[in-house]
Amino acid sequence: DAGVIQSPRHEVTEMGQEVTLRCKPISGHNSLFWYRQTMMRGLELLIYFNNNVPIDDSGMPEDRFSAKMPNASFSTLKIQPSEPRDSAVYFCASSLVGGAWNEQFFGPGTRLTVL
Amino acid sequence: QKEVEQNSGPLSVPEGAIASLNCTYSDRGSQSFFWYRQYSGKSPELIMSIYSNGDKEDGRFTAQLNKASQYVSLLIRDSQPSDSATYLCAGGFNTDKLIFGTGTRLQVFP
């Protein structure tokens, strides 16, 4: 069975450009999480969805970041306009159902570099 | 503020030894804990989950949870160089979210 799929795996862009990251959760999983990882701040939760509905976006840094989940098999994280400080690895994870009891499985990540 | 704390390491152990990784947390209301392994340049990989006090064993891995002391640990027996990675502890605190520690880097030398 396929795991969490993310694209692109690497993205290099210039400051001010729009960036869209994509995620396909594990089939049958109802919760989806977007994380950002940097050396300085570690792994940070940005936003998560239960049954396609955003539940908590308190980790989203600012209005430049937005996330959508139009259906159970697809989510996007958009940064507009991008800035150099957004450079990080962005992970998507999914779990079977909501709740902290449930194990989260991570995708391979998107390494974003903003010049 | 719910927190999960880990020593950043590196923890260096010889091949064949037991590696002991530790994690403390701040909220007594925690329900679940998870250990993830992350190789350099890769994504976190779930290796153990534990929900109740005591020990849980899976192959060479043993997770230990002590809710009274707010302490969770991961023991790796017969450590191998391939175990060299960063180990992330994560706690679920009655919410959908997991709070991750900053990770402990483990180095197993031949």
Coordinates of N, CA and C in Angstrom, one line a residue:
Chain A
D1 N 0.9 -1.2 0.0 CA 0.0 0.0 0.0 C 0.9 1.2 0.0
A2 N 0.5 2.2 -0.8 CA 1.3 3.4 -0.9 C 1.2 4.2 0.4
G3 N 2.3 4.8 0.7 CA 2.3 5.7 1.9 C 1.8 7.1 1.5
V4 N 2.1 8.1 2.3 CA 1.8 9.5 2.1 C 2.7 9.9 0.9
I5 N 2.1 10.6 -0.1 CA 2.8 11.1 -1.2 C 2.8 12.6 -1.2
Q6 N 4.0 13.1 -1.5 CA 4.1 14.6 -1.5 C 4.9 15.0 -2.8
S7 N 4.5 16.1 -3.3 CA 5.2 16.7 -4.5 C 5.2 18.2 -4.4
P8 N 6.2 18.9 -4.9 CA 7.4 18.2 -5.4 C 8.3 17.8 -4.3
R9 N 9.3 17.1 -4.5 CA 10.3 16.7 -3.5 C 11.2 17.8 -3.2
H10 N 11.5 18.6 -4.2 CA 12.4 19.7 -4.0 C 11.8 20.9 -4.8
E11 N 11.9 22.1 -4.1 CA 11.4 23.3 -4.8 C 12.4 24.4 -4.5
V12 N 12.9 25.1 -5.5 CA 13.7 26.2 -5.4 C 13.0 27.4 -6.1
T13 N 12.8 28.5 -5.4 CA 12.1 29.6 -5.9 C 12.7 30.9 -5.5
E14 N 12.3 32.0 -6.0 CA 12.8 33.3 -5.6 C 11.8 34.0 -4.7
M15 N 12.3 34.8 -3.9 CA 11.5 35.6 -3.0 C 10.4 36.3 -3.7
G16 N 9.2 36.2 -3.2 CA 8.0 36.8 -3.8 C 7.2 35.9 -4.6
Q17 N 7.7 34.8 -5.0 CA 7.0 33.9 -5.8 C 6.0 33.0 -5.0
E18 N 5.0 32.5 -5.7 CA 4.0 31.6 -5.0 C 4.5 30.2 -5.1
V19 N 4.3 29.5 -4.0 CA 4.8 28.1 -3.9 C 3.6 27.3 -3.5
T20 N 3.3 26.2 -4.1 CA 2.3 25.2 -3.8 C 2.8 23.8 -3.5
L21 N 2.6 23.3 -2.4 CA 3.0 22.0 -2.0 C 1.8 21.1 -2.0
R22 N 2.0 19.8 -2.4 CA 0.9 18.9 -2.5 C 1.1 17.7 -1.7
C23 N -0.1 17.1 -1.3 CA 0.0 15.9 -0.5 C -1.2 15.0 -0.8
K24 N -0.9 13.7 -0.8 CA -2.0 12.7 -0.9 C -1.8 11.8 0.3
P25 N -2.8 11.8 1.2 CA -2.7 11.0 2.4 C -2.9 9.5 2.0
I26 N -2.6 8.6 3.0 CA -2.8 7.2 2.9 C -4.3 7.0 2.7
S27 N -4.7 6.1 1.8 CA -6.1 5.9 1.5 C -6.8 5.4 2.7
G28 N -7.9 6.0 3.0 CA -8.7 5.6 4.2 C -8.4 6.4 5.5
H29 N -7.3 7.1 5.4 CA -7.0 8.0 6.6 C -7.8 9.2 6.6
N30 N -8.3 9.6 7.7 CA -9.2 10.7 7.8 C -8.6 12.0 8.4
S31 N -7.4 11.9 8.9 CA -6.8 13.1 9.4 C -5.5 13.4 8.6
L32 N -5.2 14.7 8.4 CA -4.0 15.1 7.6 C -3.4 16.3 8.3
F33 N -2.1 16.2 8.4 CA -1.3 17.2 9.2 C -0.2 17.8 8.2
W34 N 0.0 19.1 8.3 CA 1.1 19.7 7.7 C 2.1 20.2 8.7
Y35 N 3.4 19.8 8.6 CA 4.5 20.2 9.5 C 5.6 20.9 8.7
R36 N 6.3 21.7 9.5 CA 7.5 22.3 8.9 C 8.7 22.0 9.8
Q37 N 9.8 21.6 9.3 CA 11.0 21.3 10.1 C 12.2 22.1 9.7
T38 N 12.8 22.7 10.7 CA 14.1 23.5 10.5 C 15.0 23.1 11.6
M39 N 16.3 23.4 11.4 CA 17.3 23.1 12.4 C 17.0 23.9 13.7
M40 N 16.6 25.1 13.5 CA 16.4 26.0 14.6 C 15.2 25.7 15.5
R41 N 14.1 25.3 14.8 CA 12.8 25.2 15.5 C 12.3 23.8 15.5
G42 N 13.0 22.9 14.9 CA 12.5 21.5 15.0 C 11.3 21.3 14.1
L43 N 10.5 20.3 14.6 CA 9.3 19.9 13.8 C 8.1 20.7 14.4
E44 N 7.5 21.5 13.6 CA 6.3 22.3 14.0 C 5.1 22.0 13.2
L45 N 4.0 21.8 13.9 CA 2.7 21.6 13.3 C 2.1 22.9 12.8
L46 N 1.8 22.9 11.5 CA 1.2 24.1 10.9 C -0.3 24.1 10.9
I47 N -0.9 23.0 10.5 CA -2.3 22.9 10.4 C -2.7 21.5 10.3
Y48 N -3.9 21.1 10.8 CA -4.4 19.8 10.5 C -5.9 19.8 10.2
F49 N -6.3 18.7 9.5 CA -7.6 18.5 9.0 C -8.2 17.2 9.5
N50 N -9.4 17.2 9.9 CA -10.2 16.0 10.1 C -11.3 15.9 9.1
N51 N -11.4 14.8 8.4 CA -12.5 14.7 7.4 C -12.6 15.9 6.5
N52 N -11.4 16.4 6.1 CA -11.3 17.5 5.1 C -11.6 18.8 5.7
V53 N -11.9 18.9 7.0 CA -12.2 20.2 7.6 C -11.0 20.7 8.4
P54 N -10.6 21.9 8.2 CA -9.5 22.4 9.0 C -9.9 22.5 10.5
I55 N -9.1 21.9 11.4 CA -9.5 21.9 12.8 C -8.6 22.9 13.6
D56 N -7.4 23.0 13.3 CA -6.5 23.9 14.1 C -5.4 24.4 13.1
D57 N -5.5 25.7 12.9 CA -4.4 26.4 12.0 C -3.6 27.3 12.8
S58 N -3.5 27.1 14.1 CA -2.8 28.1 15.0 C -1.3 28.1 14.8
G59 N -0.8 27.0 14.1 CA 0.6 27.0 13.8 C 1.0 27.6 12.5
M60 N 0.0 28.1 11.7 CA 0.3 28.7 10.5 C 1.0 30.1 10.8
P61 N 2.2 30.3 10.2 CA 3.0 31.5 10.7 C 2.3 32.8 10.4
E62 N 1.7 33.0 9.3 CA 1.1 34.3 9.0 C 0.2 34.1 7.8
D63 N -0.4 35.2 7.4 CA -1.4 35.1 6.3 C -0.9 34.7 5.0
R64 N 0.4 34.7 4.9 CA 1.0 34.3 3.6 C 0.8 32.8 3.4
F65 N 0.5 32.1 4.4 CA 0.4 30.6 4.3 C -1.1 30.3 4.3
S66 N -1.5 29.4 3.4 CA -2.9 28.9 3.4 C -2.9 27.4 3.0
A67 N -3.9 26.7 3.5 CA -3.9 25.2 3.2 C -5.4 24.9 2.9
K68 N -5.5 23.9 2.0 CA -6.9 23.5 1.6 C -6.9 21.9 1.6
M69 N -8.0 21.4 1.7 CA -8.2 20.0 1.5 C -9.6 19.8 0.8
P70 N -9.6 19.9 -0.5 CA -10.8 19.8 -1.2 C -11.5 18.4 -1.2
N71 N -10.7 17.4 -1.0 CA -11.3 16.0 -0.9 C -10.4 15.2 0.0
A72 N -10.9 14.0 0.2 CA -10.2 13.1 1.2 C -8.8 12.6 0.7
S73 N -8.5 12.8 -0.6 CA -7.2 12.3 -1.1 C -6.3 13.4 -1.6
F74 N -6.5 14.6 -1.2 CA -5.6 15.7 -1.7 C -5.7 16.9 -0.8
S75 N -4.5 17.4 -0.6 CA -4.3 18.7 0.2 C -3.2 19.5 -0.4
T76 N -3.3 20.8 -0.2 CA -2.3 21.7 -0.7 C -1.9 22.7 0.4
L77 N -0.7 23.1 0.4 CA -0.2 24.1 1.3 C 0.4 25.2 0.4
K78 N -0.1 26.4 0.5 CA 0.4 27.5 -0.4 C 1.1 28.6 0.4
I79 N 2.1 29.1 -0.2 CA 2.8 30.2 0.4 C 2.9 31.3 -0.7
Q80 N 2.3 32.5 -0.3 CA 2.3 33.5 -1.3 C 2.2 34.9 -0.5
P81 N 3.2 35.7 -0.7 CA 4.5 35.5 -1.4 C 5.5 34.8 -0.5
S82 N 6.4 34.1 -1.1 CA 7.4 33.3 -0.3 C 8.5 34.3 0.1
E83 N 9.2 33.9 1.2 CA 10.3 34.7 1.7 C 11.4 33.7 2.1
P84 N 12.7 34.2 2.1 CA 13.8 33.3 2.4 C 13.6 32.5 3.8
R85 N 13.0 33.2 4.7 CA 12.8 32.5 6.0 C 11.8 31.3 6.0
D86 N 11.1 31.2 4.9 CA 10.2 30.0 4.7 C 11.0 28.8 4.3
S87 N 12.3 28.9 4.0 CA 13.1 27.8 3.6 C 13.1 26.7 4.7
A88 N 12.7 25.5 4.4 CA 12.5 24.4 5.4 C 12.1 23.2 4.6
V89 N 12.0 22.1 5.4 CA 11.4 20.9 4.9 C 10.0 20.8 5.4
Y90 N 9.0 20.7 4.4 CA 7.6 20.6 4.8 C 7.1 19.2 4.6
F91 N 6.6 18.7 5.7 CA 6.1 17.3 5.8 C 4.6 17.3 5.8
C92 N 4.0 16.3 5.2 CA 2.6 16.0 5.3 C 2.5 14.6 6.0
A93 N 1.6 14.5 6.9 CA 1.4 13.2 7.6 C -0.1 12.9 7.7
S94 N -0.5 11.7 7.8 CA -1.9 11.3 7.9 C -2.0 10.2 9.0
S95 N -3.2 10.2 9.5 CA -3.6 9.2 10.5 C -5.0 8.6 10.2
L96 N -5.3 7.4 10.8 CA -6.5 6.8 10.4 C -7.7 7.6 10.8
V97 N -7.7 8.0 12.1 CA -8.8 8.9 12.5 C -8.2 10.0 13.4
G98 N -9.0 11.0 13.7 CA -8.5 12.0 14.6 C -8.3 11.6 16.0
G99 N -7.6 12.4 16.7 CA -7.3 12.0 18.1 C -5.8 11.6 18.3
A100 N -5.3 12.0 19.4 CA -3.9 11.8 19.7 C -3.5 10.3 19.9
W101 N -4.5 9.5 20.0 CA -4.3 8.1 20.1 C -3.7 7.5 18.9
N102 N -3.9 8.1 17.8 CA -3.6 7.5 16.5 C -2.3 7.9 16.0
E103 N -1.7 6.9 15.4 CA -0.3 7.1 14.9 C -0.3 7.9 13.6
Q104 N 0.6 8.8 13.5 CA 0.7 9.5 12.3 C 1.9 9.0 11.4
F105 N 1.6 9.0 10.1 CA 2.6 8.5 9.2 C 3.0 9.6 8.2
F106 N 4.3 9.8 8.1 CA 4.8 11.0 7.4 C 5.1 10.6 5.9
G107 N 4.9 11.7 5.1 CA 5.4 11.6 3.7 C 6.9 11.9 3.6
P108 N 7.5 11.8 2.4 CA 8.9 12.0 2.3 C 9.3 13.5 2.4
G109 N 8.4 14.4 2.4 CA 8.7 15.8 2.6 C 9.0 16.6 1.3
T110 N 8.9 17.9 1.3 CA 9.3 18.8 0.3 C 10.3 19.7 0.8
R111 N 11.5 19.7 0.2 CA 12.5 20.6 0.7 C 12.4 21.9 -0.1
L112 N 12.0 23.0 0.6 CA 11.8 24.3 -0.1 C 13.0 25.2 0.2
T113 N 13.5 25.8 -0.9 CA 14.5 26.8 -0.7 C 14.0 28.1 -1.4
V114 N 14.0 29.2 -0.7 CA 13.5 30.4 -1.2 C 14.8 31.4 -1.2
L115 N 15.1 31.8 -2.4 CA 16.3 32.6 -2.6 C 16.1 34.1 -2.5
Chain B
Q1 N 1.5 25.5 28.7 CA 2.2 25.1 27.4 C 2.6 23.7 27.6
K2 N 2.1 22.8 26.8 CA 2.5 21.4 26.8 C 3.8 21.3 26.1
E3 N 4.8 20.6 26.8 CA 6.1 20.4 26.2 C 6.6 19.0 26.3
V4 N 7.4 18.6 25.4 CA 8.1 17.4 25.4 C 9.6 17.7 25.3
E5 N 10.4 17.2 26.2 CA 11.8 17.6 26.2 C 12.7 16.3 26.0
Q6 N 13.7 16.5 25.2 CA 14.7 15.5 25.0 C 16.1 16.1 25.0
N7 N 17.1 15.3 25.4 CA 18.5 15.7 25.3 C 18.9 15.6 23.9
S8 N 19.5 16.7 23.3 CA 19.8 16.7 21.9 C 20.9 15.7 21.5
G9 N 21.8 15.3 22.5 CA 22.9 14.4 22.3 C 24.0 15.2 21.6
P10 N 24.9 14.4 20.9 CA 24.7 13.1 20.5 C 24.9 12.1 21.6
L11 N 24.2 11.0 21.5 CA 24.4 9.8 22.4 C 25.2 8.8 21.6
S12 N 26.4 8.5 22.1 CA 27.3 7.6 21.4 C 27.4 6.3 22.1
V13 N 27.1 5.2 21.4 CA 27.2 3.9 22.1 C 27.9 2.9 21.1
P14 N 28.6 1.9 21.7 CA 29.3 1.0 20.8 C 28.3 0.0 20.2
E15 N 28.7 -0.6 19.1 CA 27.9 -1.6 18.5 C 27.6 -2.8 19.4
G16 N 26.4 -3.2 19.5 CA 26.1 -4.3 20.4 C 25.6 -3.9 21.8
A17 N 25.8 -2.6 22.1 CA 25.4 -2.1 23.4 C 23.9 -1.8 23.4
I18 N 23.4 -1.4 24.6 CA 22.0 -0.9 24.8 C 22.0 0.6 24.7
A19 N 21.2 1.2 23.8 CA 21.1 2.6 23.8 C 19.8 3.0 24.5
S20 N 19.9 4.0 25.4 CA 18.8 4.4 26.2 C 18.5 5.9 25.9
L21 N 17.3 6.1 25.3 CA 16.9 7.5 24.9 C 15.7 7.9 25.8
N22 N 15.8 9.1 26.3 CA 14.8 9.5 27.3 C 14.1 10.8 26.9
C23 N 12.9 10.9 27.5 CA 12.0 12.0 27.1 C 11.1 12.3 28.4
T24 N 11.0 13.6 28.7 CA 10.1 14.0 29.7 C 9.0 14.9 29.2
Y25 N 7.9 15.0 29.8 CA 6.8 15.8 29.3 C 6.2 16.6 30.5
S26 N 5.5 17.6 30.2 CA 5.0 18.6 31.2 C 3.6 18.4 31.6
D27 N 2.8 17.6 30.8 CA 1.3 17.6 31.1 C 0.9 16.2 31.6
R28 N 0.4 16.1 32.8 CA 0.0 14.9 33.3 C -1.2 14.3 32.6
G29 N -1.9 15.1 31.8 CA -3.0 14.6 31.0 C -2.7 13.9 29.7
S30 N -1.4 13.6 29.5 CA -1.0 12.9 28.3 C -1.6 11.5 28.2
Q31 N -2.0 11.1 27.0 CA -2.6 9.8 26.8 C -1.8 8.9 26.0
S32 N -0.9 9.4 25.2 CA -0.2 8.5 24.3 C 1.2 9.1 23.9
F33 N 2.1 8.2 23.6 CA 3.5 8.6 23.3 C 4.0 7.8 22.1
F34 N 4.8 8.4 21.3 CA 5.3 7.8 20.1 C 6.8 8.1 20.0
W35 N 7.5 7.1 19.4 CA 8.9 7.3 19.1 C 9.0 7.2 17.6
Y36 N 9.7 8.2 17.0 CA 10.0 8.2 15.6 C 11.5 8.2 15.4
R37 N 11.9 7.6 14.4 CA 13.3 7.6 13.9 C 13.4 8.4 12.7
Q38 N 14.4 9.3 12.6 CA 14.6 10.1 11.4 C 16.0 10.1 11.0
Y39 N 16.3 9.4 9.9 CA 17.6 9.4 9.3 C 17.8 10.8 8.6
S40 N 19.1 11.2 8.5 CA 19.4 12.5 7.9 C 18.9 12.6 6.5
G41 N 18.1 13.7 6.3 CA 17.5 13.9 5.0 C 16.3 13.1 4.7
K42 N 15.8 12.4 5.6 CA 14.6 11.6 5.4 C 13.5 12.1 6.4
S43 N 12.3 11.5 6.2 CA 11.2 11.8 7.0 C 11.1 11.0 8.3
P44 N 10.4 11.5 9.3 CA 10.2 10.7 10.5 C 9.5 9.4 10.2
E45 N 10.0 8.3 10.9 CA 9.4 7.0 10.7 C 8.9 6.5 12.0
L46 N 7.7 6.1 12.2 CA 7.1 5.7 13.4 C 7.7 4.3 13.8
I47 N 8.3 4.2 15.0 CA 8.8 2.9 15.3 C 8.2 2.3 16.6
M48 N 7.6 3.1 17.5 CA 6.9 2.6 18.6 C 5.8 3.5 19.1
S49 N 4.8 3.0 19.6 CA 3.7 3.8 20.3 C 3.4 3.1 21.6
I50 N 3.1 3.9 22.6 CA 2.8 3.3 23.9 C 1.7 4.2 24.6
Y51 N 0.8 3.5 25.2 CA -0.4 4.2 25.7 C -0.6 4.1 27.2
S52 N 0.0 3.0 27.8 CA -0.2 2.8 29.2 C 1.1 2.6 29.9
N53 N 1.1 2.7 31.2 CA 2.3 2.6 32.0 C 2.9 1.2 31.8
G54 N 4.2 1.2 31.9 CA 4.9 -0.1 31.8 C 5.8 -0.2 30.6
D55 N 6.1 -1.4 30.2 CA 7.0 -1.6 29.0 C 6.2 -2.2 27.9
K56 N 6.7 -1.8 26.7 CA 6.2 -2.4 25.5 C 7.4 -2.8 24.6
E57 N 7.4 -4.0 24.2 CA 8.6 -4.5 23.4 C 8.2 -4.9 22.0
D58 N 9.1 -4.5 21.1 CA 8.9 -4.9 19.7 C 10.3 -5.1 19.1
G59 N 10.7 -6.4 19.0 CA 12.0 -6.7 18.5 C 13.1 -6.2 19.4
R60 N 14.0 -5.4 18.8 CA 15.1 -4.9 19.6 C 14.7 -3.6 20.4
F61 N 13.5 -3.2 20.2 CA 13.0 -1.9 20.8 C 12.1 -2.2 22.0
T62 N 12.3 -1.4 23.1 CA 11.4 -1.4 24.2 C 11.1 0.0 24.6
A63 N 9.8 0.3 24.6 CA 9.4 1.6 25.1 C 8.9 1.5 26.5
Q64 N 9.2 2.5 27.3 CA 8.8 2.4 28.7 C 8.1 3.8 29.1
L65 N 7.0 3.6 29.7 CA 6.2 4.8 30.1 C 5.9 4.8 31.6
N66 N 6.2 6.0 32.2 CA 5.9 6.1 33.6 C 5.1 7.5 33.8
K67 N 3.8 7.4 33.8 CA 3.0 8.6 33.8 C 3.2 9.4 35.1
A68 N 3.4 8.7 36.2 CA 3.6 9.4 37.5 C 4.8 10.3 37.5
S69 N 5.8 9.8 36.9 CA 7.1 10.6 36.8 C 7.2 11.4 35.5
Q70 N 6.2 11.3 34.6 CA 6.1 12.0 33.4 C 7.3 11.8 32.5
Y71 N 7.6 10.5 32.3 CA 8.8 10.1 31.7 C 8.6 8.9 30.7
V72 N 9.2 9.0 29.6 CA 9.1 7.9 28.6 C 10.4 7.7 28.0
S73 N 10.8 6.4 27.8 CA 12.1 6.1 27.3 C 12.0 5.1 26.1
L74 N 13.0 5.0 25.4 CA 13.2 4.0 24.3 C 14.5 3.3 24.5
L75 N 14.5 2.0 24.7 CA 15.7 1.2 24.7 C 15.9 0.5 23.4
I76 N 17.1 0.5 22.9 CA 17.5 -0.2 21.7 C 18.6 -1.2 22.1
R77 N 18.2 -2.5 22.1 CA 19.2 -3.5 22.4 C 20.0 -3.9 21.2
D78 N 21.2 -4.4 21.5 CA 22.1 -4.9 20.4 C 22.2 -3.8 19.3
S79 N 22.5 -2.6 19.7 CA 22.6 -1.4 18.8 C 23.5 -1.7 17.6
Q80 N 23.0 -1.3 16.4 CA 23.7 -1.5 15.2 C 24.1 -0.1 14.6
P81 N 25.1 0.0 13.8 CA 25.4 1.3 13.1 C 24.2 1.8 12.3
S82 N 23.4 0.9 11.8 CA 22.2 1.3 11.1 C 21.1 2.0 12.0
D83 N 21.3 1.9 13.3 CA 20.4 2.6 14.2 C 20.8 4.1 14.4
S84 N 21.9 4.5 13.9 CA 22.4 5.8 14.0 C 21.4 6.8 13.3
A85 N 20.8 7.6 14.0 CA 19.7 8.5 13.5 C 19.3 9.5 14.6
T86 N 18.4 10.3 14.3 CA 17.8 11.2 15.3 C 16.4 10.5 15.7
Y87 N 16.2 10.4 17.0 CA 15.0 9.8 17.6 C 14.1 10.9 18.2
L88 N 12.9 11.0 17.7 CA 12.0 12.0 18.1 C 10.9 11.4 19.0
C89 N 10.7 12.0 20.2 CA 9.6 11.6 21.1 C 8.4 12.5 20.8
A90 N 7.2 12.0 20.8 CA 6.0 12.8 20.6 C 5.0 12.4 21.6
G91 N 4.2 13.4 22.1 CA 3.2 13.1 23.0 C 1.8 13.6 22.5
G92 N 0.8 12.9 22.8 CA -0.6 13.3 22.5 C -1.3 13.7 23.8
F93 N -1.8 14.9 23.8 CA -2.3 15.5 25.1 C -3.8 15.8 25.0
N94 N -4.5 14.7 24.9 CA -6.0 14.8 24.8 C -6.4 15.7 23.6
T95 N -5.6 15.8 22.6 CA -6.0 16.6 21.4 C -5.6 15.7 20.2
D96 N -6.0 16.3 19.1 CA -5.6 15.6 17.8 C -4.1 15.8 17.5
K97 N -3.5 16.7 18.2 CA -2.1 17.1 17.8 C -1.1 16.3 18.6
L98 N 0.0 16.1 18.0 CA 1.2 15.6 18.7 C 2.2 16.7 18.9
I99 N 2.8 16.7 20.1 CA 3.8 17.6 20.4 C 5.1 16.9 20.4
F100 N 6.0 17.3 19.5 CA 7.3 16.6 19.3 C 8.4 17.3 20.1
G101 N 9.3 16.4 20.6 CA 10.5 16.9 21.2 C 11.5 17.3 20.1
T102 N 12.6 17.9 20.4 CA 13.6 18.3 19.4 C 14.5 17.2 18.9
G103 N 14.4 16.0 19.6 CA 15.1 14.8 19.1 C 16.4 14.6 19.7
T104 N 16.8 13.4 19.8 CA 18.1 13.0 20.3 C 18.9 12.3 19.2
R105 N 20.1 12.8 18.9 CA 20.9 12.1 17.9 C 21.7 11.0 18.5
L106 N 21.5 9.8 17.9 CA 22.2 8.6 18.4 C 23.2 8.2 17.3
Q107 N 24.4 7.9 17.9 CA 25.5 7.5 17.0 C 26.0 6.1 17.6
V108 N 25.9 5.1 16.7 CA 26.4 3.8 17.1 C 27.7 3.5 16.3
F109 N 28.8 3.3 17.1 CA 30.1 3.2 16.4 C 30.5 1.7 16.4
P110 N 31.1 1.2 15.3 CA 31.6 -0.2 15.2 C 32.6 -0.5 16.3

